[in-house]
mmCIF file of C-alpha atoms in Angstrom:
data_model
loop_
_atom_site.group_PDB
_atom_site.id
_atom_site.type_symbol
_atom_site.label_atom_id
_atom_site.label_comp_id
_atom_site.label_asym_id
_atom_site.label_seq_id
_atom_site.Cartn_x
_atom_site.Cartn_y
_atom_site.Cartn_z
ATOM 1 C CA UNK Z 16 0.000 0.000 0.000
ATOM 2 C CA UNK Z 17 2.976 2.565 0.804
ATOM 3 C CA UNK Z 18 4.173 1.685 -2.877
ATOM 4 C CA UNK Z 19 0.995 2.620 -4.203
ATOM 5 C CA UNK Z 20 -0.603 -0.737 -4.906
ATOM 6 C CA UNK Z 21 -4.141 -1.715 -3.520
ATOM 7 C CA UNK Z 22 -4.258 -4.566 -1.110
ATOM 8 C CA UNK Z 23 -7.243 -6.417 -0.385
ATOM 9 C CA UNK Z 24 -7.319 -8.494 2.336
ATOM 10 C CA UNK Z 25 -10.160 -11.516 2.302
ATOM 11 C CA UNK Z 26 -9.924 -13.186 5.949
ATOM 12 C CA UNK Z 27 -12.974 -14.255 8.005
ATOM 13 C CA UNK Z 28 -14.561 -11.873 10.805
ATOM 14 C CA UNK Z 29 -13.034 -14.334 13.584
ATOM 15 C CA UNK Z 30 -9.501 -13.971 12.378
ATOM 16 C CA UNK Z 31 -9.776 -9.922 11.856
ATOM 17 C CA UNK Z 32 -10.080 -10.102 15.702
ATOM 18 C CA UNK Z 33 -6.132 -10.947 15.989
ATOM 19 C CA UNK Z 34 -5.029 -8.160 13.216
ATOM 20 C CA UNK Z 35 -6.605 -5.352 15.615
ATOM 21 C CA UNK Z 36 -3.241 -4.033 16.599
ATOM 22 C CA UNK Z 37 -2.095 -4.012 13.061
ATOM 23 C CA UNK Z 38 -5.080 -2.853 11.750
ATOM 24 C CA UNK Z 39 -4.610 0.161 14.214
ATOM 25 C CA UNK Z 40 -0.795 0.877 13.702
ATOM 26 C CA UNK Z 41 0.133 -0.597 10.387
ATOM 27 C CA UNK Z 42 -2.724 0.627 8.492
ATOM 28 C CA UNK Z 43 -5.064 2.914 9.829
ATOM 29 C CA UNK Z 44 -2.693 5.590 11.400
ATOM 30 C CA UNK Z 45 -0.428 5.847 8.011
ATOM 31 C CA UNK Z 46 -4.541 6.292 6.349
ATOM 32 C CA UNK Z 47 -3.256 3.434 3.710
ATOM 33 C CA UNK Z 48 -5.860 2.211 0.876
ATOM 34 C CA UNK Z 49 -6.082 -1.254 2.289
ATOM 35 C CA UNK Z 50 -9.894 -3.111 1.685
ATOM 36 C CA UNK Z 51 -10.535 -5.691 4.408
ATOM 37 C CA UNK Z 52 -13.034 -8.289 2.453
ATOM 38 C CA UNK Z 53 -14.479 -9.217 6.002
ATOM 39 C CA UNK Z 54 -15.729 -12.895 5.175
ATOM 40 C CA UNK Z 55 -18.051 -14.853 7.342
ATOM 41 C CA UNK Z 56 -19.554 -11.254 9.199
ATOM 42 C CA UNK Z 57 -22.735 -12.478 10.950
ATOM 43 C CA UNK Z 58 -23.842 -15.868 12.432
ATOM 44 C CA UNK Z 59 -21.560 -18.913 10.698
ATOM 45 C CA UNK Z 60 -23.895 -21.756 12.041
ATOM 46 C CA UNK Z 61 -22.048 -25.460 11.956
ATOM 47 C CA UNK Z 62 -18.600 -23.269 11.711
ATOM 48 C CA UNK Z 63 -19.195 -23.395 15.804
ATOM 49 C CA UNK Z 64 -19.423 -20.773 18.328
ATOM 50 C CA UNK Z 65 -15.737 -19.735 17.714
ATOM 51 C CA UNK Z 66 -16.480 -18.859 14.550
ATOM 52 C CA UNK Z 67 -19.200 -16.289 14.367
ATOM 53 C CA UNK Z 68 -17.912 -12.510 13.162
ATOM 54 C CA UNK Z 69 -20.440 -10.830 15.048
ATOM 55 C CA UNK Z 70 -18.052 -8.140 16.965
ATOM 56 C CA UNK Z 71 -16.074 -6.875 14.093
ATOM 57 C CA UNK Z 72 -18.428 -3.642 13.830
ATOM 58 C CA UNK Z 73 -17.859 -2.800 17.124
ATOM 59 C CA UNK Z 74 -13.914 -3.115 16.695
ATOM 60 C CA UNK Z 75 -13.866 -1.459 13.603
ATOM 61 C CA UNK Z 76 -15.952 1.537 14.084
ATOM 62 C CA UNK Z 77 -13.200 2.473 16.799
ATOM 63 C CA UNK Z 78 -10.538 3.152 14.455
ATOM 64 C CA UNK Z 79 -10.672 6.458 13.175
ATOM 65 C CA UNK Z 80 -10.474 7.168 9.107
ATOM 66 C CA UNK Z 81 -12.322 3.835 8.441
ATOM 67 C CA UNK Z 82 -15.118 3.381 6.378
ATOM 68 C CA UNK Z 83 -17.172 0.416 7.268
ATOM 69 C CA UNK Z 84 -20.070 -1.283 4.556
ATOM 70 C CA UNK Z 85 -22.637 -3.948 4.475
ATOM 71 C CA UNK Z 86 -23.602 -5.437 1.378
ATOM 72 C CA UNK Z 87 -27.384 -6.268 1.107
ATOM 73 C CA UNK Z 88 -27.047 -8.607 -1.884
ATOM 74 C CA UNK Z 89 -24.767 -9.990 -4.189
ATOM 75 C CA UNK Z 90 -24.549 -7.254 -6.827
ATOM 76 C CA UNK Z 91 -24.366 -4.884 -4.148
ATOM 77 C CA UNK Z 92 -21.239 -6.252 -2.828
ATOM 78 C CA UNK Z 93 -19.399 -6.224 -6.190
ATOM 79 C CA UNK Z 94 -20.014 -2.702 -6.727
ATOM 80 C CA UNK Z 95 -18.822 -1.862 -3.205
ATOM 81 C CA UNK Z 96 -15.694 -3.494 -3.599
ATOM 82 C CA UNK Z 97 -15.217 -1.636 -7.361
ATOM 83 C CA UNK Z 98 -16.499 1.879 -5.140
ATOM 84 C CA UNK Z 99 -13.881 0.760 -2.339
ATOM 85 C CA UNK Z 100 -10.993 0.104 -5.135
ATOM 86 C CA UNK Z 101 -11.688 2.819 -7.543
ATOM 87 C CA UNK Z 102 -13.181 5.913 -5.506
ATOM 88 C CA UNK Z 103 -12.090 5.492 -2.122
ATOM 89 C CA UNK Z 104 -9.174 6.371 0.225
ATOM 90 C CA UNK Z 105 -7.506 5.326 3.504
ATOM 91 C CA UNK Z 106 -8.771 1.616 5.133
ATOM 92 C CA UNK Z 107 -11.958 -0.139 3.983
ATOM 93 C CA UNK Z 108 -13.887 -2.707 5.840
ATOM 94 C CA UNK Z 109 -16.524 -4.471 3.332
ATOM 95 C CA UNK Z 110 -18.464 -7.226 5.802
ATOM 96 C CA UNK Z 111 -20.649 -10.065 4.259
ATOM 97 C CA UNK Z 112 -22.020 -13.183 5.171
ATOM 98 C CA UNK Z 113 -21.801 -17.381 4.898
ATOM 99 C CA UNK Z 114 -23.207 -18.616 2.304
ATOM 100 C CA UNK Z 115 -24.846 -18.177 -0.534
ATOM 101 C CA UNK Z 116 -25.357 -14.474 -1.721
ATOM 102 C CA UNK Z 117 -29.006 -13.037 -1.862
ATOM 103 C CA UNK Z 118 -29.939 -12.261 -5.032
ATOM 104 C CA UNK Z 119 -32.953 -10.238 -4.152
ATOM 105 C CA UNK Z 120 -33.602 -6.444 -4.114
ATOM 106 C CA UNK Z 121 -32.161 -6.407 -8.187
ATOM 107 C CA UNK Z 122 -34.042 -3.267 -8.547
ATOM 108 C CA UNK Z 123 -32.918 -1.424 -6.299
ATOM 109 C CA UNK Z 124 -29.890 -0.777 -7.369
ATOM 110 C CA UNK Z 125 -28.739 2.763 -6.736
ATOM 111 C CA UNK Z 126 -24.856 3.752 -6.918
ATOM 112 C CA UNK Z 127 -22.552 3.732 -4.337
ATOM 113 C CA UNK Z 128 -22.421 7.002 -2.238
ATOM 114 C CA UNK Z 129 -19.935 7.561 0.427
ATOM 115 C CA UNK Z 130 -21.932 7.433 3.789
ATOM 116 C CA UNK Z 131 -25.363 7.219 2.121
ATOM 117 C CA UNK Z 132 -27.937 4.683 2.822
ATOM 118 C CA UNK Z 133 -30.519 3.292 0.057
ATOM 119 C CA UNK Z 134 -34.063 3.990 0.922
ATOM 120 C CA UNK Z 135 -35.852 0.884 -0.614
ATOM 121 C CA UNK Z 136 -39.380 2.321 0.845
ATOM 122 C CA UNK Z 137 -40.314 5.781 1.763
ATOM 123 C CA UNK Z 138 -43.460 4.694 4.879
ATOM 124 C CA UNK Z 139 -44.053 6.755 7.959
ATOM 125 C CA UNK Z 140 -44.088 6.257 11.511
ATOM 126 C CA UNK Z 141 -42.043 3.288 11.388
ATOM 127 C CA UNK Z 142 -38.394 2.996 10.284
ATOM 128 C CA UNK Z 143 -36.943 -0.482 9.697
ATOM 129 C CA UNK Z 144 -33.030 0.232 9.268
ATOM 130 C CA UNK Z 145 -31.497 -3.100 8.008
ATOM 131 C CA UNK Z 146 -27.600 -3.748 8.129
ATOM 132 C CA UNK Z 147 -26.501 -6.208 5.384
ATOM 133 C CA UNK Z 148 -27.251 -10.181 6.130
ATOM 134 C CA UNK Z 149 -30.329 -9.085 7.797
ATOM 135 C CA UNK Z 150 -31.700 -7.131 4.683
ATOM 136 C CA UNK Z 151 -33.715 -9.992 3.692
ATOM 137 C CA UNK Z 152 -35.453 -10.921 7.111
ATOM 138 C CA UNK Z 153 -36.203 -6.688 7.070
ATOM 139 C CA UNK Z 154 -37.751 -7.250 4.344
ATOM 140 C CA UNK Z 155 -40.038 -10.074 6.134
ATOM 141 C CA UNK Z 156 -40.378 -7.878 8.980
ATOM 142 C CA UNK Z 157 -41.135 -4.780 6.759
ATOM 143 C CA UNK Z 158 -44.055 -7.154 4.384
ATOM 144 C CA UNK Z 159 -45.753 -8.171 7.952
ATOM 145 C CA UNK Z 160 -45.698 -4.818 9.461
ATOM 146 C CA UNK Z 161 -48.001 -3.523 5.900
ATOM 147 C CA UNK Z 162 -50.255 -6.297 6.399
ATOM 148 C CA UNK Z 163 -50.746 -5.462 9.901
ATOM 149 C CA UNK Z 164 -51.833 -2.064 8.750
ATOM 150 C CA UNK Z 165 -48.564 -0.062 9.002
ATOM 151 C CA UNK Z 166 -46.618 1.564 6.422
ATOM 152 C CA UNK Z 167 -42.831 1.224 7.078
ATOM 153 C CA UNK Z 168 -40.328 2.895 5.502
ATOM 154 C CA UNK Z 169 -37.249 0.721 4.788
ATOM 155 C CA UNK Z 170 -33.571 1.512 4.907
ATOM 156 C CA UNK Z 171 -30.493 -0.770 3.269
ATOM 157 C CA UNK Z 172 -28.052 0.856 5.561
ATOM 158 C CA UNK Z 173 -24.480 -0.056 3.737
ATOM 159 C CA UNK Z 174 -22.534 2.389 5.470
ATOM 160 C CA UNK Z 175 -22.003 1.014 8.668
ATOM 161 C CA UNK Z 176 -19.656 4.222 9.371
ATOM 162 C CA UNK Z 177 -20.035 6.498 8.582
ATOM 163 C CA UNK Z 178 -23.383 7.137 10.269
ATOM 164 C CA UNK Z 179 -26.108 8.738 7.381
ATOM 165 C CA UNK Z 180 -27.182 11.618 9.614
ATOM 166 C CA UNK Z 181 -28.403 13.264 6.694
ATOM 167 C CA UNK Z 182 -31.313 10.506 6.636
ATOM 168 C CA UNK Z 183 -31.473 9.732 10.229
ATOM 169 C CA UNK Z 184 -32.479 13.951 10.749
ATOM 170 C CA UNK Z 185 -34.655 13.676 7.722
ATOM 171 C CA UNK Z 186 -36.535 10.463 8.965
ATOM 172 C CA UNK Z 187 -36.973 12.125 12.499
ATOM 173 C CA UNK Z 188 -39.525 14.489 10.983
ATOM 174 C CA UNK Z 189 -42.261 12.228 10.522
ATOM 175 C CA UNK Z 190 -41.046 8.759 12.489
ATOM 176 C CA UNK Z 191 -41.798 7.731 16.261
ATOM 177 C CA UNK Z 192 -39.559 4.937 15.936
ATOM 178 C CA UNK Z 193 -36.000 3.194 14.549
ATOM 179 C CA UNK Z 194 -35.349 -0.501 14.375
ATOM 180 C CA UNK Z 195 -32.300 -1.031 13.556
ATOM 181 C CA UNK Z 196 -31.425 -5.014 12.740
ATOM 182 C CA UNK Z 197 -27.934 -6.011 12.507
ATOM 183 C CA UNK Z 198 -25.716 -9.470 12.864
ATOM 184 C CA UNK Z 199 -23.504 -8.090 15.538
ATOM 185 C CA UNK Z 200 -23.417 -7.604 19.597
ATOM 186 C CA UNK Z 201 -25.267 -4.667 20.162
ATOM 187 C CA UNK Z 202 -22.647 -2.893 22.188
ATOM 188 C CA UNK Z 203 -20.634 -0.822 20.046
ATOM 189 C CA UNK Z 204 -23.109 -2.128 16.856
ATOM 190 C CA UNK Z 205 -24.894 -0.086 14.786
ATOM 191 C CA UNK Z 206 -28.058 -0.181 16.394
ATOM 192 C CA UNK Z 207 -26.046 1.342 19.731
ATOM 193 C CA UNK Z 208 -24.334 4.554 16.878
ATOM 194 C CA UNK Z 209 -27.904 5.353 15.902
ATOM 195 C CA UNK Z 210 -29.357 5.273 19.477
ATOM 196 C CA UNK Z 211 -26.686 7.932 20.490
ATOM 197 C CA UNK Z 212 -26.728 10.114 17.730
ATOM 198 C CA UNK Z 213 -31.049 10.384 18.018
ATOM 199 C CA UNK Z 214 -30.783 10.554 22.050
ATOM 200 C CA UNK Z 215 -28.571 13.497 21.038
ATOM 201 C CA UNK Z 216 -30.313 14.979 18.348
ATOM 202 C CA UNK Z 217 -33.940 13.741 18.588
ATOM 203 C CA UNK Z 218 -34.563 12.297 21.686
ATOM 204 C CA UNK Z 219 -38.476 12.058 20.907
ATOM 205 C CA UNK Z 220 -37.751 8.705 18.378
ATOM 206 C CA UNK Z 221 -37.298 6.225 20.086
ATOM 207 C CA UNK Z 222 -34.718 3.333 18.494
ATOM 208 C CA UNK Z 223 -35.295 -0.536 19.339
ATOM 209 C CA UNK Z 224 -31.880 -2.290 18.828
ATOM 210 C CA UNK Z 225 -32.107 -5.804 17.192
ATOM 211 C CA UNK Z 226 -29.120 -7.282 17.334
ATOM 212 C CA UNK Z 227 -26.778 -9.875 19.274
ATOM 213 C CA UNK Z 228 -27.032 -10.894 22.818
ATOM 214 C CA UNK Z 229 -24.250 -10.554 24.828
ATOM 215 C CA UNK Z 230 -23.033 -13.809 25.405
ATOM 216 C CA UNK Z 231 -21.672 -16.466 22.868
ATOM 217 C CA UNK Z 232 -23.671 -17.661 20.669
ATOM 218 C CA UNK Z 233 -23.194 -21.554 20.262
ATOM 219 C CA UNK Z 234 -23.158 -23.925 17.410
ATOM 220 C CA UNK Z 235 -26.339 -24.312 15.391
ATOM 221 C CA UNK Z 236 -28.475 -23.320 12.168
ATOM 222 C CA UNK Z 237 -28.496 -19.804 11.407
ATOM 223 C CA UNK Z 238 -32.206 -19.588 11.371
ATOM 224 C CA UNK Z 239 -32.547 -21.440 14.489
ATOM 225 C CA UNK Z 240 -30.003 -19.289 16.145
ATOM 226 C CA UNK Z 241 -31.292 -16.207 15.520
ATOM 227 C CA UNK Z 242 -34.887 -17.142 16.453
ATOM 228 C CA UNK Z 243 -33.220 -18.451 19.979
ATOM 229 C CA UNK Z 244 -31.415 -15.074 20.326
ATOM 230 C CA UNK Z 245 -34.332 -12.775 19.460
ATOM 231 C CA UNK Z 246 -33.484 -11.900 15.659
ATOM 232 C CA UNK Z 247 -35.717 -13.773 13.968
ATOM 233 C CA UNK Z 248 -38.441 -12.055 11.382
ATOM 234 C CA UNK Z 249 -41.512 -13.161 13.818
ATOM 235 C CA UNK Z 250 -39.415 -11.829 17.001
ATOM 236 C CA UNK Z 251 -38.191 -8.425 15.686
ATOM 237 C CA UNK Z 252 -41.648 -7.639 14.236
ATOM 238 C CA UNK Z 253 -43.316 -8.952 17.235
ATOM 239 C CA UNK Z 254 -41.048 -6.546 19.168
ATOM 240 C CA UNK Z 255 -41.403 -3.704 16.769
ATOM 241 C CA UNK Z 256 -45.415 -4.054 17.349
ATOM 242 C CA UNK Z 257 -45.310 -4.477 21.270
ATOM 243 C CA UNK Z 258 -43.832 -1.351 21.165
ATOM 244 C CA UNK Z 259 -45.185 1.296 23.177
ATOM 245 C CA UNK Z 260 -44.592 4.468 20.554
ATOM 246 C CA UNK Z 261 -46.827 2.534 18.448
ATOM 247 C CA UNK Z 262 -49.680 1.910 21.173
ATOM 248 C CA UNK Z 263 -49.621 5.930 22.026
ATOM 249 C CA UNK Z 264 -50.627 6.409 17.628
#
């Protein structure tokens, strides 16, 4: 990178845990164009409990001069990583899941913008802010909430950091409530970044944090696993509902 080529680094979520000194020194305070292809971000399943990359958005949003992205879908992630390569500068973190790539959301495919989220639905009352693997449950969550009688509007987050602010003060005008839904531990996730920015800024929206408990998360199915720990579609649309800034409308 100090000679001017582009390195990009594919290595699971797990293993990015035992770079964070070099991440730090070697890379972030010299502001060098290194892309981190953060594989396996999220719940692993039968990779075992070792294995799950569910804190490397709370290590990463630490370091300062490093943008962090989310992927919602396949296509999405190639055109990050040509945004990251091409248009970028200084350390890149681009986090996506196991598996198979979702192939969903094909037409909603709006260019990369540096810290700018993709509105896939304009609603009101009800934000649904969706962070990469979880895109597709949101979009469970989101089709339940409109039969139910609601009319969320739905965010594709991608920029993990920087924080949209931009949309987060524009969706404050006419929402009563954030859920944010993320494959990480909620301290120092997402969710916890949006949380302190409206408690700040707009303390009258309320945001309900879906995300990772706080304790390891053991060996299993990913759907499974994330109904046991609270993230699954019926749980985080159950909570959204039992809320009580929707009982007061």
């Amino acid at each position: 990178a100090k000679c001017g080529m582009i390195p990009v680094v594919a290595i699971y979520s797990t293993f990015l845990q035992r770079a964070y000194d070099m991440i730090i020194q070697d890379v972030a305070m010299l502001h060098l164009h290194v892309i981190f292809a953060v594989d396996r971000a999220g719940l692993v399943g039968e990779d075992g409990e070792t294995h799950h990359g569910v804190f490397d958005v709370g290590f990463l949003r630490q370091v300062p001069g490093l943008t962090i992205l989310c992927p919602a879908c396949r296509a999405e992630l190639k055109e990050m990583l040509t945004w990251a390569v091409r248009k970028q500068d200084g350390p890149v973190a681009i986090r996506y899941p196991r598996g198979s790539a979702y192939q969903g959301l094909q037409e909603h495919q709006a260019p990369v913008e540096h810290g700018k989220s993709e509105v896939i639905h304009r609603g009101k009352k009800i934000a649904v802010l969706g962070v990469g693997s979880m895109i597709p449950s949101c979009l469970e969550v989101c089709k339940g909430l409109k039969e139910d009688g609601f009319d969320p509007t739905f965010v594709n987050v991608r920029f993990v950091k920087p924080l949209d602010v931009k949309l987060l003060d524009e969706l404050a005008k006419d929402h009563s409530l954030f859920a944010t839904v993320e494959e990480n531990v909620k301290s120092g996730g997402y969710g916890e970044h949006v949380s302190a920015y409206m408690e700040a800024c707009h303390p009258e929206v309320r945001v309900l944090s879906a995300s990772v408990w706080d304790r390891f998360v053991p060996q299993g199915n990913v759907d499974s696993l994330r109904a046991r720990i609270g993230l699954g579609v019926a749980d985080i649309r159950q909570a959204i509902e039992d809320s009580e800034e929707l009982k007061r409308q």
